[in-house]
CSV table of C-alpha atoms and ligand atoms in Angstrom, one decimal:
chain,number,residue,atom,x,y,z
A,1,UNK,CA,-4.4,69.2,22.6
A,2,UNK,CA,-0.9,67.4,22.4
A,3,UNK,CA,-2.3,64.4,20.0
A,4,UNK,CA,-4.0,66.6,17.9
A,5,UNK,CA,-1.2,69.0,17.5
A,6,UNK,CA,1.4,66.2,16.5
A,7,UNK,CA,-1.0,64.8,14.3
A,8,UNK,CA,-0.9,68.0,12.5
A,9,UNK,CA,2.9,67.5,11.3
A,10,UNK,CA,2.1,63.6,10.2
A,11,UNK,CA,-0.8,64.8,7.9
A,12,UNK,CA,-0.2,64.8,3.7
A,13,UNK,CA,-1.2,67.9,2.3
A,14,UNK,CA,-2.1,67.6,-1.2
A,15,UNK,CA,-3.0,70.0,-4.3
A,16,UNK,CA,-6.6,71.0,-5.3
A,17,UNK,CA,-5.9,72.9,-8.2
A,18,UNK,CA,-3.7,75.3,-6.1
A,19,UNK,CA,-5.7,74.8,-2.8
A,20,UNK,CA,-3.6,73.2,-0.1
A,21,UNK,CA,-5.9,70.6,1.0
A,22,UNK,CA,-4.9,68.8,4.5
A,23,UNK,CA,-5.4,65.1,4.9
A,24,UNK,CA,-6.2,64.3,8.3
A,25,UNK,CA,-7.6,62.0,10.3
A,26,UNK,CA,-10.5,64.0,11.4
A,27,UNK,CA,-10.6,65.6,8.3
A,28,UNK,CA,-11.0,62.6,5.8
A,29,UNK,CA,-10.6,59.6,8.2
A,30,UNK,CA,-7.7,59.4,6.6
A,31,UNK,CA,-4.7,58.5,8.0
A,32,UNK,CA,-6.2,56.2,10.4
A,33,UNK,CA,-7.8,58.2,13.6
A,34,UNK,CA,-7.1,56.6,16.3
A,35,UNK,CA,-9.8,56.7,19.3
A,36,UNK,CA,-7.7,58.6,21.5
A,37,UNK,CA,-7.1,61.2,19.0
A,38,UNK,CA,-11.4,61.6,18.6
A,39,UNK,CA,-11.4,61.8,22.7
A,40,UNK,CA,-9.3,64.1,23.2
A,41,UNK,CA,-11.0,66.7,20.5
A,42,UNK,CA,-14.6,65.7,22.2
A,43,UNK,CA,-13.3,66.5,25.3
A,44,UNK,CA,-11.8,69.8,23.8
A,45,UNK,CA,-15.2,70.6,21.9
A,46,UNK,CA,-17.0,69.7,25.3
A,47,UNK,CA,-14.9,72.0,27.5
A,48,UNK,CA,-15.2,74.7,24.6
A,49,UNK,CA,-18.7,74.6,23.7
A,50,UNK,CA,-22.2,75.6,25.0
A,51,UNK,CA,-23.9,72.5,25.8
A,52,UNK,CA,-27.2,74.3,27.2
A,53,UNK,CA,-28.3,73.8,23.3
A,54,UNK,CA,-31.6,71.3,21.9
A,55,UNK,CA,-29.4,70.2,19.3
A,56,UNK,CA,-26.3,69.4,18.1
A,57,UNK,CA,-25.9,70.2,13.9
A,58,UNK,CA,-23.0,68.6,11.7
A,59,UNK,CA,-22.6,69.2,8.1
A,60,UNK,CA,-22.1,65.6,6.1
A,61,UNK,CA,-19.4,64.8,6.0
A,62,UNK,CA,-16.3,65.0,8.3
A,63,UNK,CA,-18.4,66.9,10.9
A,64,UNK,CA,-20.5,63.7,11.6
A,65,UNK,CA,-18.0,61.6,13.4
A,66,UNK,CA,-17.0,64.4,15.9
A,67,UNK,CA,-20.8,65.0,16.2
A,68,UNK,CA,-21.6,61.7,17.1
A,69,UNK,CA,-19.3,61.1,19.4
A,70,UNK,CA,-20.5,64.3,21.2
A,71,UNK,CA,-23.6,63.5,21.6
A,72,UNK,CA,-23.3,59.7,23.0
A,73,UNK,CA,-21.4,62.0,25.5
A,74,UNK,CA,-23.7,64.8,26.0
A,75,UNK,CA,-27.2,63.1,25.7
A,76,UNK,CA,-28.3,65.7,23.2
A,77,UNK,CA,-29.6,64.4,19.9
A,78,UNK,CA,-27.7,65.2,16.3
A,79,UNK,CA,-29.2,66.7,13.0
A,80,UNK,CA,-27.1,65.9,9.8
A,81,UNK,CA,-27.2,68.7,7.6
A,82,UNK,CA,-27.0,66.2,4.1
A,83,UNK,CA,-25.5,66.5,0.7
A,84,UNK,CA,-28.8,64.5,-0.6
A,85,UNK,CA,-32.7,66.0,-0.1
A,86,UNK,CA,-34.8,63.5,1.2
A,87,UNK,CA,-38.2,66.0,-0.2
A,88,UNK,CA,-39.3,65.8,3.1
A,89,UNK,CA,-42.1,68.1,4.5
A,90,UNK,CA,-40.0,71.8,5.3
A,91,UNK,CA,-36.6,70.2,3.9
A,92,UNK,CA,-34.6,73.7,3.3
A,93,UNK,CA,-31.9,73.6,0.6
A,94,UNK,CA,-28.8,75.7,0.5
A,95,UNK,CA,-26.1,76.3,-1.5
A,96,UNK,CA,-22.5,76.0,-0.1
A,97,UNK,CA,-19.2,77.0,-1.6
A,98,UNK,CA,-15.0,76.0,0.0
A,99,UNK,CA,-11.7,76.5,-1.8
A,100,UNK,CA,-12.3,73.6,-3.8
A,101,UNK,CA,-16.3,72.5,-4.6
A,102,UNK,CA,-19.1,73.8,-4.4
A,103,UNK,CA,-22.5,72.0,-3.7
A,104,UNK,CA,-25.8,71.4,-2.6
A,105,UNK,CA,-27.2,70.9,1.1
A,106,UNK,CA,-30.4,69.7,2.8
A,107,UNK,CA,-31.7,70.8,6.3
A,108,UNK,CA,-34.3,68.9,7.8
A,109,UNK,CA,-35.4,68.6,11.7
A,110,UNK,CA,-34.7,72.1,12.5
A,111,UNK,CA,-37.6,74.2,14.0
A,112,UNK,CA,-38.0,78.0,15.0
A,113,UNK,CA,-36.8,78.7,18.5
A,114,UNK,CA,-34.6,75.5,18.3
A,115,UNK,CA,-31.2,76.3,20.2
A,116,UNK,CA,-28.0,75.4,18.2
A,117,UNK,CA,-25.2,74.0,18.5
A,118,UNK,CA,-23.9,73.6,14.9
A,119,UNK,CA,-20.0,71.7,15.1
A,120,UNK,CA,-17.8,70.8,12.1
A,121,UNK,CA,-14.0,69.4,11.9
A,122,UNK,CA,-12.6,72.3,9.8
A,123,UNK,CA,-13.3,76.3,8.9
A,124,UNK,CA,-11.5,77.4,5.9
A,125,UNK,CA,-13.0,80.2,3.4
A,126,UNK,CA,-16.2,79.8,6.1
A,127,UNK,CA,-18.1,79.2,2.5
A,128,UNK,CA,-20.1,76.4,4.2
A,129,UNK,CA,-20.4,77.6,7.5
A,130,UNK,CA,-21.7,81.1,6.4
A,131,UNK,CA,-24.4,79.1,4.0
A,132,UNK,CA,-25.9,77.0,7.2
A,133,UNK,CA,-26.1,80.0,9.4
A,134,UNK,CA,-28.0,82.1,6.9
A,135,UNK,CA,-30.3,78.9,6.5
A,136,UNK,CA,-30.9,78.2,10.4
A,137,UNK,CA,-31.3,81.9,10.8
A,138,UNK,CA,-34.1,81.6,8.0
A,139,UNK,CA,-35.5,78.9,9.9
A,140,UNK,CA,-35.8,80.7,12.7
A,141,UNK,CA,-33.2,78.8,15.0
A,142,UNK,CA,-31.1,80.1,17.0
A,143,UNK,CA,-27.2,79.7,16.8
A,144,UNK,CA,-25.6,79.0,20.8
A,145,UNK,CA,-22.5,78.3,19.7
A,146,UNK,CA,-20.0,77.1,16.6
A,147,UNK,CA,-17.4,74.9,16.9
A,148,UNK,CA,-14.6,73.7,15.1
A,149,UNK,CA,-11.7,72.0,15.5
A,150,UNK,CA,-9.5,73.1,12.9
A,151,UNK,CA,-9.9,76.8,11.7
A,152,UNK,CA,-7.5,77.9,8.8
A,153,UNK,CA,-6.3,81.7,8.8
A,154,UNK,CA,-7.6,83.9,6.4
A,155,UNK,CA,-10.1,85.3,5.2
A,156,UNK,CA,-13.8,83.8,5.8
A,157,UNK,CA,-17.2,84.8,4.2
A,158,UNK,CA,-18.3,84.6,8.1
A,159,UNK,CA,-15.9,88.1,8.8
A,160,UNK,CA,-19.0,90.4,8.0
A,161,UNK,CA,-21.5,88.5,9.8
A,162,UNK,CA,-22.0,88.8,14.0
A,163,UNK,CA,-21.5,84.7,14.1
A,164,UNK,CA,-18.6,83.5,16.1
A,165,UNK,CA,-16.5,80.4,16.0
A,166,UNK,CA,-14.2,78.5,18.6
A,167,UNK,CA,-11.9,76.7,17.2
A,168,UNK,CA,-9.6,74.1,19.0
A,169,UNK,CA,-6.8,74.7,17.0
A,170,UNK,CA,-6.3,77.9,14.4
A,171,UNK,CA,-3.6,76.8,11.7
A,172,UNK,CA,-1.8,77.7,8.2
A,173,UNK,CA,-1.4,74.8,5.4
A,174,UNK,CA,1.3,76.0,2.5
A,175,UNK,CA,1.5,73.2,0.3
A,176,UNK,CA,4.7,71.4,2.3
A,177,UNK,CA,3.8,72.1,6.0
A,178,UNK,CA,1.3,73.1,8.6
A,179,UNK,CA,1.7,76.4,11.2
A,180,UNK,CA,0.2,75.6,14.5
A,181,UNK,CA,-0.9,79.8,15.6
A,182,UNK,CA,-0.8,79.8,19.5
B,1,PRP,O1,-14.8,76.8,5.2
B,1,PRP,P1,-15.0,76.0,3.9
B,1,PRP,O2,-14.0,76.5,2.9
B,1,PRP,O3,-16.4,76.0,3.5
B,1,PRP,O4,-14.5,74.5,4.2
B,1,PRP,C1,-14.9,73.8,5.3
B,1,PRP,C2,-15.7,72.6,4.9
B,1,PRP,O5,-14.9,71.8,4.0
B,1,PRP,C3,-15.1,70.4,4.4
B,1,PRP,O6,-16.2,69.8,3.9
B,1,PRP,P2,-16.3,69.3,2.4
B,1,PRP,O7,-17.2,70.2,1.6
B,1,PRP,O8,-14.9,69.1,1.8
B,1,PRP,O9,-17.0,67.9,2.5
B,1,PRP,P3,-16.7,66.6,3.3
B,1,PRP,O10,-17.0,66.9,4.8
B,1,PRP,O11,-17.7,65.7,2.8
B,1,PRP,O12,-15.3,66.2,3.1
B,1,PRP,C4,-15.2,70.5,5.9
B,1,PRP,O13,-15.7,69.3,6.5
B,1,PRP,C5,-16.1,71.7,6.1
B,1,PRP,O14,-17.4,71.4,6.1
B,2,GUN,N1,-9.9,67.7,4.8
B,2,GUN,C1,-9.9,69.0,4.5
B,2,GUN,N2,-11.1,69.6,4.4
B,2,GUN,C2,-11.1,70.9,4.1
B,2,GUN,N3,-12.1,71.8,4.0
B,2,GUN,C3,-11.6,73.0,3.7
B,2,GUN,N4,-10.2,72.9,3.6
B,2,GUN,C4,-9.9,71.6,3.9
B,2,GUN,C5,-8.7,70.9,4.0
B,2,GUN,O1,-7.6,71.5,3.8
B,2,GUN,N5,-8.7,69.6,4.3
């Protein structure tokens, strides 16, 4: 994970009304991510995930990219879990709350029995990770495996709950630097 640990100390970190928000290529496509920065994190999430799923998940947005480029290389198909309903047959909504917003999200394509593999850049207050879990789970799916690539220390709604996430990186952002925690 050498590129994506140096990438780490080059990212701006800016001010969301007291939340220390890191801007990072995976994280915002900004800076620019360079291609061998998104294979070395597919090959992390490969090595670290269960691949023995039916489908992949990504929450819209920053979780789409990654996503994708998993499954081009693992011949399973991708689900976006959107920010927009499309009023579709079975279309579950859900609520989802971070540090900084909170919104509305829009399952679709997700049946009973369907095993998971739900992946997303970044896990910080676990606000939107807990909220799609309690939806799949209402569906009926069935979680294989989370995840991330980025998980921020703290404190996460998904502590209480028996969901666990691999993360590729866990990490602290103040507002002037980022801790790498080995
Ligand atoms: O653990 P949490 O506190 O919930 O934060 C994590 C979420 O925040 C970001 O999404 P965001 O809602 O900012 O949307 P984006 O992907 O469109 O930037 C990120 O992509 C995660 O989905
Ligand atoms: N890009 C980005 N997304 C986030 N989601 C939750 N925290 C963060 C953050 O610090 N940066």
């Amino acid at each position: 994970m050498e590129k994506l640990r140096e990438s780490l100390h080059e990212a701006p970190i800016i001010d969301k009304d007291g939340y220390a928000y890191l801007v990072h290529p995976l994280s915002n496509g900004v800076p620019m991510l360079e291609p061998e920065l998104l294979r070395e994190v597919v090959v992390g999430v490969t090595r670290a995930a269960d691949l023995d799923v039916d489908k992949i998940v990504a929450p819209e947005a920053m979780g789409i990219h990654i996503a994708t480029a998993l499954s081009l290389q693992t011949d399973i198909p991708l689900v976006v879990i959107r920010k927009r309903s499309y009023g579709l047959n079975d279309e579950v909504p859900l609520h989802k709350t971070t540090g900084y917003s909170e919104s509305e999200m829009f399952i679709n394509d997700i049946e009973a029995g369907d095993d998971l593999l739900i992946v997303d850049d970044l896990l910080s207050t676990g606000g939107t990770m807990a909220s799609i879990c309690e939806a799949l789970d209402g569906i009926g799916a069935n979680i294989s495996d989370i995840v991330v690539v980025f998980r921020k220390q703290g404190d996460s709604a998904l502590d209480d709950t028996d969901y666990e996430v691999t993360s590729l990186l866990d990490i602290s952002v103040d507002h002037d630097s980022v801790t790498i925690h080995d």
